[in-house]
């Protein structure tokens, strides 16, 4: 996979001679591989260490999950908003999921525009954007016109081209060796199928999976 000679140690600095410090950055973590939110949390920790006020808005993850990253970030003083309903295939009424995603965007937009936070993470916002629950144009305009000091980290698969074009850095997580889940984690193995069907505007009831 790597064509570079492992013994070829770089001895010259590849960076341009005249570097300038950006007032703020927009980072996008996308792709099919794991680690998009984990990478964003790493940026959160760095921001907290710098004395920044940080907010995380989760668009899909449920407020009943109580994840490890949420626990740690709350202890560090991060403003944490979990607005999702959980996995869409577990939903009995997608209008509720959509309403919560729209509410999450309203809160995220207010956080970004207010400028009280130096870093705002929009976790898994790409999904409701791709499902047209949230207007991508509104997201782009809110980010483009944000206060100069507000940094953004956007996570989620299939980042829309409009967000990629706007970002300063885009990292695509690859599935070089995907995890093999047992039947207890079967929901992870149908993620692509479910999301693809939703993007094609099919109903969740049409999703069928084979037993593992």
CSV table of N, CA and C in Angstrom, one decimal, residues 12-168:
chain,number,residue,atom,x,y,z
A,12,UNK,N,14.5,17.2,4.8
A,12,UNK,CA,14.2,18.6,4.4
A,12,UNK,C,12.7,18.9,4.8
A,13,UNK,N,12.5,20.1,5.3
A,13,UNK,CA,11.2,20.5,5.7
A,13,UNK,C,10.3,20.8,4.5
A,14,UNK,N,9.2,20.0,4.3
A,14,UNK,CA,8.4,20.2,3.0
A,14,UNK,C,7.5,21.4,3.1
A,15,UNK,N,7.4,22.1,4.2
A,15,UNK,CA,6.4,23.2,4.3
A,15,UNK,C,7.0,24.4,3.6
A,16,UNK,N,6.0,25.3,3.1
A,16,UNK,CA,6.4,26.5,2.4
A,16,UNK,C,7.3,27.4,3.4
A,17,UNK,N,8.1,28.2,2.8
A,17,UNK,CA,9.0,29.1,3.6
A,17,UNK,C,8.2,30.1,4.4
A,18,UNK,N,7.1,30.7,3.9
A,18,UNK,CA,6.4,31.7,4.6
A,18,UNK,C,5.0,31.2,4.9
A,19,UNK,N,4.9,30.7,6.2
A,19,UNK,CA,3.6,30.2,6.6
A,19,UNK,C,2.9,31.3,7.4
A,20,UNK,N,1.6,31.4,7.3
A,20,UNK,CA,0.8,32.3,8.1
A,20,UNK,C,-0.2,31.6,8.9
A,21,UNK,N,-0.6,32.2,10.0
A,21,UNK,CA,-1.5,31.5,10.9
A,21,UNK,C,-3.0,31.9,10.6
A,22,UNK,N,-3.8,30.9,10.3
A,22,UNK,CA,-5.2,31.2,10.0
A,22,UNK,C,-6.0,31.6,11.2
A,23,UNK,N,-6.9,32.5,11.0
A,23,UNK,CA,-7.8,32.9,12.1
A,23,UNK,C,-8.7,31.8,12.6
A,24,UNK,N,-9.1,30.9,11.7
A,24,UNK,CA,-9.9,29.8,12.1
A,24,UNK,C,-9.9,28.8,10.9
A,25,UNK,N,-10.3,27.6,11.2
A,25,UNK,CA,-10.3,26.5,10.2
A,25,UNK,C,-11.6,25.7,10.2
A,26,UNK,N,-11.9,25.1,9.1
A,26,UNK,CA,-13.0,24.2,8.9
A,26,UNK,C,-12.4,22.9,8.5
A,27,UNK,N,-12.6,21.9,9.4
A,27,UNK,CA,-12.1,20.5,9.2
A,27,UNK,C,-13.3,19.6,8.9
A,28,UNK,N,-13.1,18.7,7.9
A,28,UNK,CA,-14.1,17.7,7.6
A,28,UNK,C,-13.5,16.3,7.7
A,29,UNK,N,-14.1,15.5,8.6
A,29,UNK,CA,-13.8,14.1,8.7
A,29,UNK,C,-14.9,13.2,8.1
A,30,UNK,N,-14.6,12.6,7.0
A,30,UNK,CA,-15.6,11.8,6.2
A,30,UNK,C,-15.0,10.5,5.8
A,31,UNK,N,-15.8,9.7,5.0
A,31,UNK,CA,-15.3,8.4,4.6
A,31,UNK,C,-16.0,7.3,5.3
A,32,UNK,N,-15.8,6.1,4.8
A,32,UNK,CA,-16.5,4.9,5.3
A,32,UNK,C,-15.8,4.3,6.6
A,33,UNK,N,-14.6,4.7,6.9
A,33,UNK,CA,-13.9,4.1,8.0
A,33,UNK,C,-14.3,4.7,9.3
A,34,UNK,N,-13.9,3.9,10.4
A,34,UNK,CA,-14.2,4.4,11.7
A,34,UNK,C,-13.2,5.5,12.2
A,35,UNK,N,-13.6,6.2,13.2
A,35,UNK,CA,-12.7,7.2,13.8
A,35,UNK,C,-13.0,8.7,13.5
A,36,UNK,N,-14.1,9.0,12.8
A,36,UNK,CA,-14.4,10.4,12.4
A,36,UNK,C,-14.7,11.2,13.7
A,37,UNK,N,-15.6,10.7,14.5
A,37,UNK,CA,-15.9,11.4,15.8
A,37,UNK,C,-14.7,11.4,16.7
A,38,UNK,N,-14.0,10.2,16.8
A,38,UNK,CA,-12.8,10.1,17.7
A,38,UNK,C,-11.8,11.2,17.3
A,39,UNK,N,-11.5,11.4,16.0
A,39,UNK,CA,-10.6,12.4,15.6
A,39,UNK,C,-11.1,13.8,16.0
A,40,UNK,N,-12.4,14.0,15.9
A,40,UNK,CA,-12.9,15.3,16.3
A,40,UNK,C,-12.7,15.6,17.8
A,41,UNK,N,-12.9,14.5,18.6
A,41,UNK,CA,-12.7,14.7,20.0
A,41,UNK,C,-11.3,15.0,20.3
A,42,UNK,N,-10.3,14.5,19.6
A,42,UNK,CA,-8.9,14.9,19.7
A,42,UNK,C,-8.7,16.4,19.6
A,43,UNK,N,-9.4,17.0,18.6
A,43,UNK,CA,-9.3,18.4,18.4
A,43,UNK,C,-10.0,19.1,19.5
A,44,UNK,N,-11.1,18.6,20.0
A,44,UNK,CA,-11.8,19.2,21.2
A,44,UNK,C,-10.8,19.3,22.4
A,45,UNK,N,-10.1,18.2,22.6
A,45,UNK,CA,-9.2,18.2,23.8
A,45,UNK,C,-8.1,19.2,23.6
A,46,UNK,N,-7.6,19.3,22.4
A,46,UNK,CA,-6.5,20.3,22.1
A,46,UNK,C,-7.1,21.7,22.4
A,47,UNK,N,-8.3,21.9,21.9
A,47,UNK,CA,-8.9,23.3,22.1
A,47,UNK,C,-9.1,23.6,23.6
A,48,UNK,N,-9.6,22.6,24.4
A,48,UNK,CA,-9.8,22.8,25.8
A,48,UNK,C,-8.4,23.1,26.5
A,49,UNK,N,-7.4,22.4,26.0
A,49,UNK,CA,-6.1,22.7,26.6
A,49,UNK,C,-5.6,24.1,26.3
A,50,UNK,N,-6.1,24.7,25.3
A,50,UNK,CA,-5.7,26.1,24.9
A,50,UNK,C,-6.6,27.1,25.6
A,51,UNK,N,-7.5,26.6,26.4
A,51,UNK,CA,-8.4,27.5,27.1
A,51,UNK,C,-9.6,28.0,26.3
A,52,UNK,N,-9.9,27.3,25.2
A,52,UNK,CA,-11.0,27.6,24.3
A,52,UNK,C,-12.3,27.1,25.0
A,53,UNK,N,-13.4,27.8,24.6
A,53,UNK,CA,-14.7,27.4,24.9
A,53,UNK,C,-15.2,26.5,23.7
A,54,UNK,N,-15.6,25.3,24.0
A,54,UNK,CA,-15.9,24.3,23.0
A,54,UNK,C,-17.3,23.8,23.1
A,55,UNK,N,-17.9,23.5,22.0
A,55,UNK,CA,-19.3,22.9,22.0
A,55,UNK,C,-19.3,21.8,21.0
A,56,UNK,N,-20.0,20.7,21.3
A,56,UNK,CA,-20.2,19.6,20.4
A,56,UNK,C,-21.7,19.4,20.3
A,57,UNK,N,-22.2,19.3,19.0
A,57,UNK,CA,-23.6,19.1,18.7
A,57,UNK,C,-23.7,17.7,17.9
A,58,UNK,N,-24.4,16.8,18.5
A,58,UNK,CA,-24.5,15.5,17.9
A,58,UNK,C,-25.9,15.4,17.2
A,59,UNK,N,-25.9,15.1,15.9
A,59,UNK,CA,-27.1,15.1,15.2
A,59,UNK,C,-27.9,13.8,15.1
A,60,UNK,N,-27.2,12.7,15.3
A,60,UNK,CA,-27.8,11.3,15.3
A,60,UNK,C,-27.7,10.6,16.6
A,61,UNK,N,-26.6,10.6,17.2
A,61,UNK,CA,-26.4,9.8,18.5
A,61,UNK,C,-27.5,10.2,19.5
A,62,UNK,N,-28.0,9.2,20.2
A,62,UNK,CA,-29.1,9.4,21.1
A,62,UNK,C,-28.6,9.9,22.5
A,63,UNK,N,-29.4,10.7,23.2
A,63,UNK,CA,-29.0,11.2,24.5
A,63,UNK,C,-29.1,10.2,25.6
A,64,UNK,N,-29.5,8.9,25.2
A,64,UNK,CA,-29.6,7.9,26.1
A,64,UNK,C,-28.3,7.0,26.1
A,65,UNK,N,-27.4,7.3,25.2
A,65,UNK,CA,-26.3,6.4,25.0
A,65,UNK,C,-25.2,6.6,26.0
A,66,UNK,N,-25.0,7.9,26.5
A,66,UNK,CA,-24.0,8.2,27.5
A,66,UNK,C,-22.6,7.6,27.1
A,67,UNK,N,-22.1,8.1,26.0
A,67,UNK,CA,-20.8,7.6,25.5
A,67,UNK,C,-19.6,8.1,26.4
A,68,UNK,N,-18.5,7.4,26.2
A,68,UNK,CA,-17.3,7.7,27.0
A,68,UNK,C,-16.8,9.1,26.7
A,69,UNK,N,-16.8,9.4,25.4
A,69,UNK,CA,-16.3,10.8,25.0
A,69,UNK,C,-17.2,11.9,25.5
A,70,UNK,N,-18.5,11.6,25.6
A,70,UNK,CA,-19.4,12.6,26.2
A,70,UNK,C,-19.1,12.8,27.7
A,71,UNK,N,-18.9,11.7,28.4
A,71,UNK,CA,-18.5,11.8,29.9
A,71,UNK,C,-17.3,12.6,30.1
A,72,UNK,N,-16.2,12.3,29.3
A,72,UNK,CA,-14.9,13.0,29.5
A,72,UNK,C,-15.1,14.5,29.1
A,73,UNK,N,-15.7,14.7,28.0
A,73,UNK,CA,-15.8,16.1,27.6
A,73,UNK,C,-16.6,17.0,28.5
A,74,UNK,N,-17.7,16.4,29.1
A,74,UNK,CA,-18.5,17.2,30.0
A,74,UNK,C,-17.6,17.5,31.3
A,75,UNK,N,-16.8,16.5,31.7
A,75,UNK,CA,-15.9,16.8,32.8
A,75,UNK,C,-14.9,17.9,32.5
A,76,UNK,N,-14.6,18.0,31.2
A,76,UNK,CA,-13.6,19.1,30.8
A,76,UNK,C,-14.3,20.4,30.6
A,77,UNK,N,-15.6,20.5,30.8
A,77,UNK,CA,-16.3,21.7,30.6
A,77,UNK,C,-16.8,22.0,29.2
A,78,UNK,N,-16.8,21.0,28.3
A,78,UNK,CA,-17.3,21.1,27.0
A,78,UNK,C,-18.9,21.2,27.0
A,79,UNK,N,-19.4,22.1,26.3
A,79,UNK,CA,-20.9,22.2,26.1
A,79,UNK,C,-21.3,21.1,25.1
A,80,UNK,N,-22.1,20.2,25.6
A,80,UNK,CA,-22.4,18.9,24.8
A,80,UNK,C,-23.9,18.8,24.6
A,81,UNK,N,-24.3,18.9,23.3
A,81,UNK,CA,-25.7,18.8,23.0
A,81,UNK,C,-25.9,17.5,22.2
A,82,UNK,N,-26.6,16.6,22.7
A,82,UNK,CA,-27.0,15.3,22.0
A,82,UNK,C,-28.4,15.4,21.6
A,83,UNK,N,-28.7,15.6,20.3
A,83,UNK,CA,-30.1,15.8,19.9
A,83,UNK,C,-30.7,14.7,19.0
A,84,UNK,N,-29.9,13.7,18.8
A,84,UNK,CA,-30.4,12.6,17.9
A,84,UNK,C,-31.3,11.7,18.5
A,85,UNK,N,-31.9,10.8,17.7
A,85,UNK,CA,-32.8,9.8,18.1
A,85,UNK,C,-32.2,8.4,18.1
A,86,UNK,N,-30.9,8.4,17.6
A,86,UNK,CA,-30.3,7.1,17.5
A,86,UNK,C,-30.3,6.6,16.1
A,87,UNK,N,-30.1,5.3,15.9
A,87,UNK,CA,-30.1,4.7,14.5
A,87,UNK,C,-31.5,4.8,13.9
A,88,UNK,N,-31.4,5.3,12.6
A,88,UNK,CA,-32.7,5.5,11.9
A,88,UNK,C,-33.5,4.2,11.7
A,89,UNK,N,-32.8,3.1,11.6
A,89,UNK,CA,-33.5,1.9,11.4
A,89,UNK,C,-34.2,1.4,12.6
A,90,UNK,N,-33.9,2.0,13.7
A,90,UNK,CA,-34.7,1.6,15.0
A,90,UNK,C,-35.9,2.5,15.2
A,91,UNK,N,-36.0,3.5,14.3
A,91,UNK,CA,-37.1,4.5,14.5
A,91,UNK,C,-38.4,4.0,14.1
A,92,UNK,N,-39.4,4.4,14.8
A,92,UNK,CA,-40.8,4.0,14.5
A,92,UNK,C,-41.5,5.2,13.8
A,93,UNK,N,-40.9,6.3,13.8
A,93,UNK,CA,-41.4,7.5,13.2
A,93,UNK,C,-40.3,8.5,12.8
A,94,UNK,N,-39.9,8.4,11.5
A,94,UNK,CA,-38.8,9.2,11.0
A,94,UNK,C,-39.1,10.7,11.1
A,95,UNK,N,-40.3,11.1,11.2
A,95,UNK,CA,-40.6,12.5,11.3
A,95,UNK,C,-40.1,13.1,12.6
A,96,UNK,N,-40.0,12.2,13.7
A,96,UNK,CA,-39.4,12.6,14.9
A,96,UNK,C,-37.9,12.8,14.8
A,97,UNK,N,-37.3,11.9,14.1
A,97,UNK,CA,-35.9,12.0,13.9
A,97,UNK,C,-35.5,13.3,13.1
A,98,UNK,N,-36.3,13.5,12.1
A,98,UNK,CA,-36.1,14.7,11.3
A,98,UNK,C,-36.3,16.0,12.1
A,99,UNK,N,-37.3,16.0,12.9
A,99,UNK,CA,-37.6,17.2,13.7
A,99,UNK,C,-36.4,17.5,14.7
A,100,UNK,N,-35.9,16.4,15.3
A,100,UNK,CA,-34.8,16.6,16.2
A,100,UNK,C,-33.5,17.0,15.5
A,101,UNK,N,-33.3,16.5,14.3
A,101,UNK,CA,-32.2,17.0,13.5
A,101,UNK,C,-32.3,18.5,13.1
A,102,UNK,N,-33.5,18.9,12.8
A,102,UNK,CA,-33.7,20.3,12.5
A,102,UNK,C,-33.5,21.2,13.7
A,103,UNK,N,-34.0,20.7,14.9
A,103,UNK,CA,-33.8,21.4,16.1
A,103,UNK,C,-32.3,21.5,16.5
A,104,UNK,N,-31.5,20.4,16.2
A,104,UNK,CA,-30.1,20.4,16.5
A,104,UNK,C,-29.4,21.4,15.6
A,105,UNK,N,-29.8,21.5,14.3
A,105,UNK,CA,-29.2,22.5,13.5
A,105,UNK,C,-29.5,23.9,13.9
A,106,UNK,N,-30.7,24.1,14.4
A,106,UNK,CA,-31.1,25.5,14.9
A,106,UNK,C,-30.1,25.9,16.1
A,107,UNK,N,-29.9,24.9,17.0
A,107,UNK,CA,-29.0,25.2,18.1
A,107,UNK,C,-27.6,25.4,17.6
A,108,UNK,N,-27.1,24.5,16.7
A,108,UNK,CA,-25.7,24.6,16.2
A,108,UNK,C,-25.5,25.9,15.5
A,109,UNK,N,-26.5,26.3,14.7
A,109,UNK,CA,-26.4,27.6,13.9
A,109,UNK,C,-26.3,28.8,14.9
A,110,UNK,N,-27.1,28.7,16.0
A,110,UNK,CA,-27.0,29.8,17.0
A,110,UNK,C,-25.6,29.8,17.7
A,111,UNK,N,-25.1,28.7,18.0
A,111,UNK,CA,-23.8,28.6,18.6
A,111,UNK,C,-22.7,29.2,17.7
A,112,UNK,N,-22.8,28.8,16.5
A,112,UNK,CA,-21.7,29.2,15.5
A,112,UNK,C,-21.8,30.7,15.3
A,113,UNK,N,-23.0,31.2,15.1
A,113,UNK,CA,-23.2,32.7,14.8
A,113,UNK,C,-22.9,33.6,16.0
A,114,UNK,N,-23.2,33.0,17.3
A,114,UNK,CA,-23.0,33.8,18.5
A,114,UNK,C,-21.5,34.2,18.7
A,115,UNK,N,-20.6,33.2,18.3
A,115,UNK,CA,-19.2,33.5,18.5
A,115,UNK,C,-18.7,33.3,19.9
A,116,UNK,N,-19.5,32.7,20.8
A,116,UNK,CA,-19.0,32.5,22.1
A,116,UNK,C,-18.1,31.3,22.3
A,117,UNK,N,-18.0,30.5,21.3
A,117,UNK,CA,-17.2,29.3,21.3
A,117,UNK,C,-16.1,29.4,20.2
A,118,UNK,N,-14.9,29.0,20.6
A,118,UNK,CA,-13.8,29.0,19.6
A,118,UNK,C,-13.8,27.8,18.7
A,119,UNK,N,-14.5,26.7,19.2
A,119,UNK,CA,-14.6,25.5,18.4
A,119,UNK,C,-16.0,24.9,18.6
A,120,UNK,N,-16.6,24.5,17.4
A,120,UNK,CA,-17.9,23.9,17.4
A,120,UNK,C,-17.8,22.6,16.5
A,121,UNK,N,-18.2,21.5,17.1
A,121,UNK,CA,-18.1,20.2,16.4
A,121,UNK,C,-19.6,19.9,15.9
A,122,UNK,N,-19.7,19.6,14.6
A,122,UNK,CA,-21.0,19.2,14.1
A,122,UNK,C,-20.9,17.7,13.8
A,123,UNK,N,-21.2,16.9,14.8
A,123,UNK,CA,-21.0,15.5,14.7
A,123,UNK,C,-22.1,14.8,13.9
A,124,UNK,N,-21.7,14.1,12.8
A,124,UNK,CA,-22.6,13.4,11.9
A,124,UNK,C,-23.7,14.3,11.3
A,125,UNK,N,-23.3,15.5,11.1
A,125,UNK,CA,-24.3,16.4,10.4
A,125,UNK,C,-24.5,16.1,8.9
A,126,UNK,N,-23.5,15.3,8.3
A,126,UNK,CA,-23.6,15.0,6.9
A,126,UNK,C,-24.8,14.2,6.6
A,127,UNK,N,-25.3,13.4,7.5
A,127,UNK,CA,-26.4,12.5,7.3
A,127,UNK,C,-27.7,13.3,7.1
A,128,UNK,N,-28.1,14.1,8.1
A,128,UNK,CA,-29.4,14.9,7.8
A,128,UNK,C,-29.3,15.8,6.7
A,129,UNK,N,-28.1,16.3,6.4
A,129,UNK,CA,-27.9,17.2,5.2
A,129,UNK,C,-28.1,16.4,3.9
A,130,UNK,N,-27.6,15.2,3.8
A,130,UNK,CA,-27.8,14.3,2.6
A,130,UNK,C,-29.2,13.9,2.5
A,131,UNK,N,-29.9,13.7,3.6
A,131,UNK,CA,-31.3,13.2,3.6
A,131,UNK,C,-32.2,14.4,3.3
A,132,UNK,N,-31.6,15.6,3.2
A,132,UNK,CA,-32.4,16.8,2.9
A,132,UNK,C,-33.3,17.2,4.1
A,133,UNK,N,-32.9,16.8,5.3
A,133,UNK,CA,-33.6,17.2,6.5
A,133,UNK,C,-33.1,18.6,6.9
A,134,UNK,N,-31.9,18.9,6.5
A,134,UNK,CA,-31.3,20.2,6.8
A,134,UNK,C,-30.8,20.8,5.4
A,135,UNK,N,-31.0,22.0,5.2
A,135,UNK,CA,-30.6,22.7,3.9
A,135,UNK,C,-29.1,22.9,3.9
A,136,UNK,N,-28.5,22.3,2.9
A,136,UNK,CA,-27.0,22.4,2.8
A,136,UNK,C,-26.6,23.8,2.6
A,137,UNK,N,-27.4,24.6,1.8
A,137,UNK,CA,-27.1,25.9,1.6
A,137,UNK,C,-27.0,26.8,2.9
A,138,UNK,N,-28.0,26.5,3.8
A,138,UNK,CA,-28.0,27.2,5.1
A,138,UNK,C,-26.7,26.8,5.9
A,139,UNK,N,-26.4,25.6,5.8
A,139,UNK,CA,-25.2,25.1,6.6
A,139,UNK,C,-23.9,25.8,6.0
A,140,UNK,N,-23.8,25.8,4.7
A,140,UNK,CA,-22.6,26.5,4.1
A,140,UNK,C,-22.6,28.0,4.4
A,141,UNK,N,-23.7,28.6,4.3
A,141,UNK,CA,-23.7,30.1,4.5
A,141,UNK,C,-23.4,30.4,6.0
A,142,UNK,N,-23.9,29.6,6.9
A,142,UNK,CA,-23.7,29.8,8.3
A,142,UNK,C,-22.2,29.7,8.6
A,143,UNK,N,-21.6,28.7,8.0
A,143,UNK,CA,-20.1,28.5,8.2
A,143,UNK,C,-19.3,29.6,7.5
A,144,UNK,N,-19.7,29.9,6.3
A,144,UNK,CA,-19.0,30.9,5.6
A,144,UNK,C,-19.0,32.3,6.2
A,145,UNK,N,-20.1,32.6,6.9
A,145,UNK,CA,-20.3,34.0,7.5
A,145,UNK,C,-20.0,34.0,9.0
A,146,UNK,N,-19.5,32.9,9.5
A,146,UNK,CA,-19.2,32.8,11.0
A,146,UNK,C,-18.3,33.8,11.5
A,147,UNK,N,-18.2,34.1,12.7
A,147,UNK,CA,-17.2,35.0,13.3
A,147,UNK,C,-15.8,34.4,13.0
A,148,UNK,N,-14.9,35.3,12.8
A,148,UNK,CA,-13.5,34.9,12.3
A,148,UNK,C,-12.8,33.9,13.2
A,149,UNK,N,-13.1,33.9,14.5
A,149,UNK,CA,-12.3,33.1,15.4
A,149,UNK,C,-12.9,31.7,15.6
A,150,UNK,N,-14.1,31.4,15.0
A,150,UNK,CA,-14.8,30.2,15.3
A,150,UNK,C,-14.3,29.0,14.3
A,151,UNK,N,-13.8,28.0,14.9
A,151,UNK,CA,-13.3,26.8,14.2
A,151,UNK,C,-14.4,25.8,14.2
A,152,UNK,N,-14.5,25.0,13.1
A,152,UNK,CA,-15.5,24.0,12.9
A,152,UNK,C,-14.9,22.7,12.6
A,153,UNK,N,-15.4,21.6,13.2
A,153,UNK,CA,-15.1,20.2,12.8
A,153,UNK,C,-16.4,19.5,12.4
A,154,UNK,N,-16.5,19.0,11.2
A,154,UNK,CA,-17.7,18.4,10.7
A,154,UNK,C,-17.4,16.9,10.4
A,155,UNK,N,-18.3,16.0,10.9
A,155,UNK,CA,-18.0,14.6,10.8
A,155,UNK,C,-19.2,13.9,10.1
A,156,UNK,N,-18.9,12.8,9.5
A,156,UNK,CA,-20.0,11.9,8.9
A,156,UNK,C,-19.6,11.5,7.5
A,157,UNK,N,-20.1,10.3,7.1
A,157,UNK,CA,-19.9,9.8,5.8
A,157,UNK,C,-20.5,10.7,4.7
A,158,UNK,N,-19.9,10.5,3.5
A,158,UNK,CA,-20.5,11.1,2.3
A,158,UNK,C,-20.7,12.6,2.5
A,159,UNK,N,-19.6,13.3,2.9
A,159,UNK,CA,-19.7,14.7,3.0
A,159,UNK,C,-20.1,15.4,1.7
A,160,UNK,N,-21.1,16.2,1.7
A,160,UNK,CA,-21.5,16.9,0.4
A,160,UNK,C,-20.4,17.7,-0.2
A,161,UNK,N,-20.3,17.8,-1.5
A,161,UNK,CA,-19.3,18.5,-2.2
A,161,UNK,C,-19.2,20.0,-1.7
A,162,UNK,N,-20.4,20.6,-1.4
A,162,UNK,CA,-20.4,21.9,-1.0
A,162,UNK,C,-19.6,22.1,0.3
A,163,UNK,N,-19.7,21.2,1.2
A,163,UNK,CA,-18.9,21.2,2.5
A,163,UNK,C,-17.4,21.0,2.2
A,164,UNK,N,-17.1,20.0,1.3
A,164,UNK,CA,-15.8,19.7,1.0
A,164,UNK,C,-15.1,21.0,0.4
A,165,UNK,N,-15.8,21.7,-0.5
A,165,UNK,CA,-15.3,22.8,-1.1
A,165,UNK,C,-15.0,24.0,-0.1
A,166,UNK,N,-15.8,24.0,0.9
A,166,UNK,CA,-15.7,25.1,1.9
A,166,UNK,C,-14.6,24.8,2.9
A,167,UNK,N,-14.3,23.5,3.1
A,167,UNK,CA,-13.3,23.1,4.2
A,167,UNK,C,-11.9,23.5,3.9
A,168,UNK,N,-11.1,23.7,4.9
A,168,UNK,CA,-9.7,23.9,4.8
A,168,UNK,C,-8.9,22.6,4.7
